[in-house]
Amino acid sequence: MFEYINNKKIFKYGKEGYKEAIIQAMDCKSFVLDKDEDELITSIDKNSCYNCLYRRWTQKSFMCMVSK
């Protein structure tokens, strides 16, 4: 679900890949819910990369800051 661009781990499905972000978060052992409610993008009923503390938004998507 990620691709490496300039050595950065970029989510391939952009900012609207909600289902893919949930699937990816289910497999991620490093997921941590962002505690800043203003930063939460989706419901917290299911973990989603869009709500993860370790994501950093880019113009088209986000990058995961967890080590490779």
CSV table of N, CA, C and O in Angstrom, one decimal:
chain,number,residue,atom,x,y,z
A,1,MET,N,0.8,-1.2,0.0
A,1,MET,CA,0.0,0.0,0.0
A,1,MET,C,0.9,1.3,0.0
A,1,MET,O,0.3,2.3,-0.1
A,2,PHE,N,2.2,1.1,0.2
A,2,PHE,CA,3.1,2.2,0.1
A,2,PHE,C,4.1,2.0,-1.0
A,2,PHE,O,4.4,0.9,-1.5
A,3,GLU,N,4.6,3.1,-1.4
A,3,GLU,CA,5.7,3.1,-2.4
A,3,GLU,C,6.8,4.0,-1.9
A,3,GLU,O,6.5,5.0,-1.1
A,4,TYR,N,8.0,3.8,-2.3
A,4,TYR,CA,9.1,4.6,-1.8
A,4,TYR,C,9.5,5.6,-2.9
A,4,TYR,O,9.8,5.2,-4.0
A,5,ILE,N,9.4,6.9,-2.5
A,5,ILE,CA,9.7,7.9,-3.5
A,5,ILE,C,10.8,8.8,-2.7
A,5,ILE,O,10.5,9.3,-1.6
A,6,ASN,N,11.9,8.9,-3.3
A,6,ASN,CA,13.0,9.7,-2.7
A,6,ASN,C,13.3,9.2,-1.3
A,6,ASN,O,13.4,10.0,-0.4
A,7,ASN,N,13.2,7.9,-1.1
A,7,ASN,CA,13.5,7.3,0.2
A,7,ASN,C,12.4,7.6,1.3
A,7,ASN,O,12.7,7.5,2.4
A,8,LYS,N,11.2,8.0,0.8
A,8,LYS,CA,10.1,8.3,1.7
A,8,LYS,C,9.0,7.3,1.4
A,8,LYS,O,8.7,7.0,0.3
A,9,LYS,N,8.4,6.8,2.5
A,9,LYS,CA,7.3,5.8,2.4
A,9,LYS,C,6.0,6.5,2.2
A,9,LYS,O,5.4,7.0,3.2
A,10,ILE,N,5.5,6.5,1.0
A,10,ILE,CA,4.3,7.3,0.6
A,10,ILE,C,3.1,6.4,0.4
A,10,ILE,O,3.3,5.3,-0.3
A,11,PHE,N,2.0,6.7,1.0
A,11,PHE,CA,0.8,5.9,0.8
A,11,PHE,C,0.3,6.1,-0.6
A,11,PHE,O,0.1,7.2,-1.1
A,12,LYS,N,0.1,5.0,-1.3
A,12,LYS,CA,-0.2,5.0,-2.8
A,12,LYS,C,-1.6,5.5,-3.1
A,12,LYS,O,-1.9,5.9,-4.2
A,13,TYR,N,-2.5,5.5,-2.1
A,13,TYR,CA,-3.9,5.7,-2.4
A,13,TYR,C,-4.4,7.2,-2.1
A,13,TYR,O,-5.6,7.4,-2.1
A,14,GLY,N,-3.4,8.0,-1.9
A,14,GLY,CA,-3.7,9.4,-1.7
A,14,GLY,C,-4.5,9.7,-0.5
A,14,GLY,O,-4.4,9.0,0.5
A,15,LYS,N,-5.3,10.8,-0.5
A,15,LYS,CA,-6.0,11.3,0.7
A,15,LYS,C,-7.4,10.7,0.8
A,15,LYS,O,-8.1,11.1,1.7
A,16,GLU,N,-7.8,9.9,-0.2
A,16,GLU,CA,-9.2,9.4,-0.2
A,16,GLU,C,-9.3,7.8,-0.2
A,16,GLU,O,-10.3,7.3,-0.6
A,17,GLY,N,-8.2,7.2,0.1
A,17,GLY,CA,-8.2,5.7,0.1
A,17,GLY,C,-8.5,5.2,1.5
A,17,GLY,O,-7.8,4.5,2.2
A,18,TYR,N,-9.7,5.5,1.9
A,18,TYR,CA,-10.1,5.2,3.3
A,18,TYR,C,-10.1,3.7,3.6
A,18,TYR,O,-9.6,3.3,4.7
A,19,LYS,N,-10.6,2.9,2.7
A,19,LYS,CA,-10.6,1.5,3.0
A,19,LYS,C,-9.2,0.9,3.0
A,19,LYS,O,-8.9,0.1,3.9
A,20,GLU,N,-8.4,1.3,2.1
A,20,GLU,CA,-7.0,0.9,2.1
A,20,GLU,C,-6.2,1.3,3.4
A,20,GLU,O,-5.4,0.6,3.9
A,21,ALA,N,-6.5,2.5,3.8
A,21,ALA,CA,-5.9,3.0,5.0
A,21,ALA,C,-6.3,2.2,6.3
A,21,ALA,O,-5.5,2.0,7.2
A,22,ILE,N,-7.5,1.7,6.3
A,22,ILE,CA,-8.0,0.9,7.4
A,22,ILE,C,-7.3,-0.5,7.3
A,22,ILE,O,-6.8,-1.0,8.3
A,23,ILE,N,-7.3,-1.1,6.1
A,23,ILE,CA,-6.6,-2.4,5.9
A,23,ILE,C,-5.1,-2.3,6.3
A,23,ILE,O,-4.6,-3.2,7.0
A,24,GLN,N,-4.5,-1.3,5.9
A,24,GLN,CA,-3.0,-1.1,6.2
A,24,GLN,C,-2.8,-1.0,7.7
A,24,GLN,O,-1.9,-1.6,8.3
A,25,ALA,N,-3.7,-0.2,8.4
A,25,ALA,CA,-3.5,0.0,9.8
A,25,ALA,C,-3.8,-1.3,10.6
A,25,ALA,O,-3.1,-1.5,11.7
A,26,MET,N,-4.6,-2.2,10.1
A,26,MET,CA,-4.9,-3.5,10.8
A,26,MET,C,-3.6,-4.3,10.8
A,26,MET,O,-3.4,-5.0,11.8
A,27,ASP,N,-2.8,-4.2,9.8
A,27,ASP,CA,-1.5,-5.0,9.7
A,27,ASP,C,-0.3,-4.3,10.4
A,27,ASP,O,0.8,-4.8,10.5
A,28,CYS,N,-0.5,-3.0,10.8
A,28,CYS,CA,0.6,-2.2,11.3
A,28,CYS,C,0.8,-2.4,12.8
A,28,CYS,O,-0.2,-2.1,13.6
A,29,LYS,N,1.9,-2.9,13.3
A,29,LYS,CA,2.2,-3.0,14.7
A,29,LYS,C,2.6,-1.7,15.4
A,29,LYS,O,2.7,-1.6,16.6
A,30,SER,N,2.9,-0.7,14.5
A,30,SER,CA,3.4,0.6,15.1
A,30,SER,C,2.3,1.6,15.2
A,30,SER,O,2.5,2.8,15.6
A,31,PHE,N,1.0,1.3,14.8
A,31,PHE,CA,0.0,2.3,14.8
A,31,PHE,C,-0.2,2.9,16.2
A,31,PHE,O,-0.3,2.1,17.2
A,32,VAL,N,-0.3,4.2,16.2
A,32,VAL,CA,-0.7,4.9,17.5
A,32,VAL,C,-1.7,6.0,17.1
A,32,VAL,O,-1.4,6.8,16.2
A,33,LEU,N,-2.8,6.0,17.7
A,33,LEU,CA,-3.8,7.0,17.4
A,33,LEU,C,-3.3,8.4,17.8
A,33,LEU,O,-2.9,8.6,18.9
A,34,ASP,N,-3.5,9.3,16.9
A,34,ASP,CA,-3.1,10.7,17.1
A,34,ASP,C,-4.0,11.2,18.2
A,34,ASP,O,-5.2,11.1,18.1
A,35,LYS,N,-3.5,11.8,19.3
A,35,LYS,CA,-4.3,12.2,20.4
A,35,LYS,C,-4.9,13.6,20.2
A,35,LYS,O,-5.7,14.1,20.9
A,36,ASP,N,-4.4,14.3,19.1
A,36,ASP,CA,-4.9,15.6,18.8
A,36,ASP,C,-6.2,15.4,18.0
A,36,ASP,O,-6.1,15.1,16.8
A,37,GLU,N,-7.3,15.6,18.6
A,37,GLU,CA,-8.6,15.4,17.9
A,37,GLU,C,-8.7,16.2,16.6
A,37,GLU,O,-9.4,15.8,15.6
A,38,ASP,N,-8.1,17.4,16.5
A,38,ASP,CA,-8.2,18.2,15.3
A,38,ASP,C,-7.4,17.5,14.1
A,38,ASP,O,-7.6,17.8,13.0
A,39,GLU,N,-6.6,16.6,14.4
A,39,GLU,CA,-5.8,15.9,13.4
A,39,GLU,C,-6.5,14.6,12.9
A,39,GLU,O,-6.0,13.9,12.0
A,40,LEU,N,-7.5,14.2,13.6
A,40,LEU,CA,-8.2,12.9,13.2
A,40,LEU,C,-9.0,13.2,11.9
A,40,LEU,O,-9.8,14.1,11.9
A,41,ILE,N,-8.9,12.3,11.0
A,41,ILE,CA,-9.6,12.4,9.7
A,41,ILE,C,-10.8,11.6,9.6
A,41,ILE,O,-11.8,11.9,9.0
A,42,THR,N,-10.7,10.4,10.1
A,42,THR,CA,-11.8,9.4,10.0
A,42,THR,C,-12.3,9.0,11.4
A,42,THR,O,-11.7,9.4,12.4
A,43,SER,N,-13.4,8.2,11.4
A,43,SER,CA,-13.9,7.7,12.7
A,43,SER,C,-12.8,7.0,13.4
A,43,SER,O,-11.9,6.3,12.8
A,44,ILE,N,-12.9,6.9,14.7
A,44,ILE,CA,-11.9,6.2,15.5
A,44,ILE,C,-12.4,4.8,15.8
A,44,ILE,O,-11.8,4.1,16.6
A,45,ASP,N,-13.6,4.4,15.3
A,45,ASP,CA,-14.1,3.1,15.5
A,45,ASP,C,-13.1,2.0,15.0
A,45,ASP,O,-13.1,0.9,15.5
A,46,LYS,N,-12.4,2.3,13.9
A,46,LYS,CA,-11.4,1.4,13.3
A,46,LYS,C,-10.1,2.2,13.2
A,46,LYS,O,-10.2,3.3,12.8
A,47,ASN,N,-9.0,1.5,13.4
A,47,ASN,CA,-7.8,2.2,13.2
A,47,ASN,C,-7.6,2.5,11.7
A,47,ASN,O,-8.0,1.7,10.9
A,48,SER,N,-7.0,3.6,11.4
A,48,SER,CA,-6.8,4.0,10.0
A,48,SER,C,-5.4,4.8,10.0
A,48,SER,O,-5.2,5.6,10.9
A,49,CYS,N,-4.7,4.5,9.0
A,49,CYS,CA,-3.4,5.3,8.8
A,49,CYS,C,-3.7,6.8,8.8
A,49,CYS,O,-2.8,7.6,9.2
A,50,TYR,N,-4.8,7.2,8.4
A,50,TYR,CA,-5.2,8.6,8.3
A,50,TYR,C,-5.2,9.2,9.7
A,50,TYR,O,-5.1,10.4,9.9
A,51,ASN,N,-5.4,8.4,10.7
A,51,ASN,CA,-5.5,8.9,12.1
A,51,ASN,C,-4.2,8.6,12.9
A,51,ASN,O,-4.2,8.9,14.1
A,52,CYS,N,-3.2,8.1,12.3
A,52,CYS,CA,-2.0,7.6,13.0
A,52,CYS,C,-1.1,8.8,13.3
A,52,CYS,O,-0.9,9.7,12.5
A,53,LEU,N,-0.5,8.7,14.5
A,53,LEU,CA,0.4,9.7,15.0
A,53,LEU,C,1.7,9.8,14.0
A,53,LEU,O,2.3,10.9,13.9
A,54,TYR,N,2.0,8.7,13.4
A,54,TYR,CA,3.2,8.7,12.6
A,54,TYR,C,3.1,9.0,11.1
A,54,TYR,O,3.9,8.8,10.3
A,55,ARG,N,1.9,9.6,10.7
A,55,ARG,CA,1.8,10.0,9.3
A,55,ARG,C,2.0,11.5,9.2
A,55,ARG,O,1.7,12.3,10.2
A,56,ARG,N,2.6,11.9,8.1
A,56,ARG,CA,2.9,13.3,7.8
A,56,ARG,C,2.2,13.6,6.5
A,56,ARG,O,2.6,12.9,5.5
A,57,TRP,N,1.4,14.5,6.4
A,57,TRP,CA,0.7,14.9,5.2
A,57,TRP,C,1.6,15.5,4.2
A,57,TRP,O,2.5,16.3,4.5
A,58,THR,N,1.4,15.1,2.9
A,58,THR,CA,2.1,15.7,1.8
A,58,THR,C,1.0,16.3,0.9
A,58,THR,O,-0.2,16.3,1.3
A,59,GLN,N,1.4,16.9,-0.2
A,59,GLN,CA,0.4,17.6,-1.0
A,59,GLN,C,-0.7,16.6,-1.5
A,59,GLN,O,-1.9,16.9,-1.6
A,60,LYS,N,-0.3,15.4,-1.9
A,60,LYS,CA,-1.2,14.4,-2.5
A,60,LYS,C,-1.6,13.3,-1.6
A,60,LYS,O,-2.5,12.5,-1.9
A,61,SER,N,-0.8,13.0,-0.6
A,61,SER,CA,-1.1,11.8,0.3
A,61,SER,C,-0.5,12.0,1.6
A,61,SER,O,-0.6,13.2,2.2
A,62,PHE,N,0.1,11.0,2.2
A,62,PHE,CA,0.9,11.1,3.4
A,62,PHE,C,2.0,10.2,3.4
A,62,PHE,O,2.1,9.2,2.6
A,63,MET,N,3.0,10.5,4.2
A,63,MET,CA,4.1,9.6,4.3
A,63,MET,C,4.1,9.0,5.7
A,63,MET,O,3.7,9.6,6.7
A,64,CYS,N,4.5,7.7,5.8
A,64,CYS,CA,4.6,7.0,7.1
A,64,CYS,C,6.0,7.2,7.6
A,64,CYS,O,7.0,6.9,6.9
A,65,MET,N,6.1,7.6,8.9
A,65,MET,CA,7.4,7.9,9.5
A,65,MET,C,7.9,6.7,10.2
A,65,MET,O,9.0,6.8,10.8
A,66,VAL,N,7.2,5.6,10.2
A,66,VAL,CA,7.7,4.4,10.9
A,66,VAL,C,8.8,3.8,10.0
A,66,VAL,O,8.8,3.9,8.8
A,67,SER,N,9.9,3.3,10.7
A,67,SER,CA,11.0,2.8,10.0
A,67,SER,C,10.6,1.7,9.0
A,67,SER,O,9.6,1.0,9.2
A,68,LYS,N,11.4,1.6,7.9
A,68,LYS,CA,11.1,0.6,6.9
A,68,LYS,C,11.1,-0.8,7.4
A,68,LYS,O,11.7,-1.3,8.2
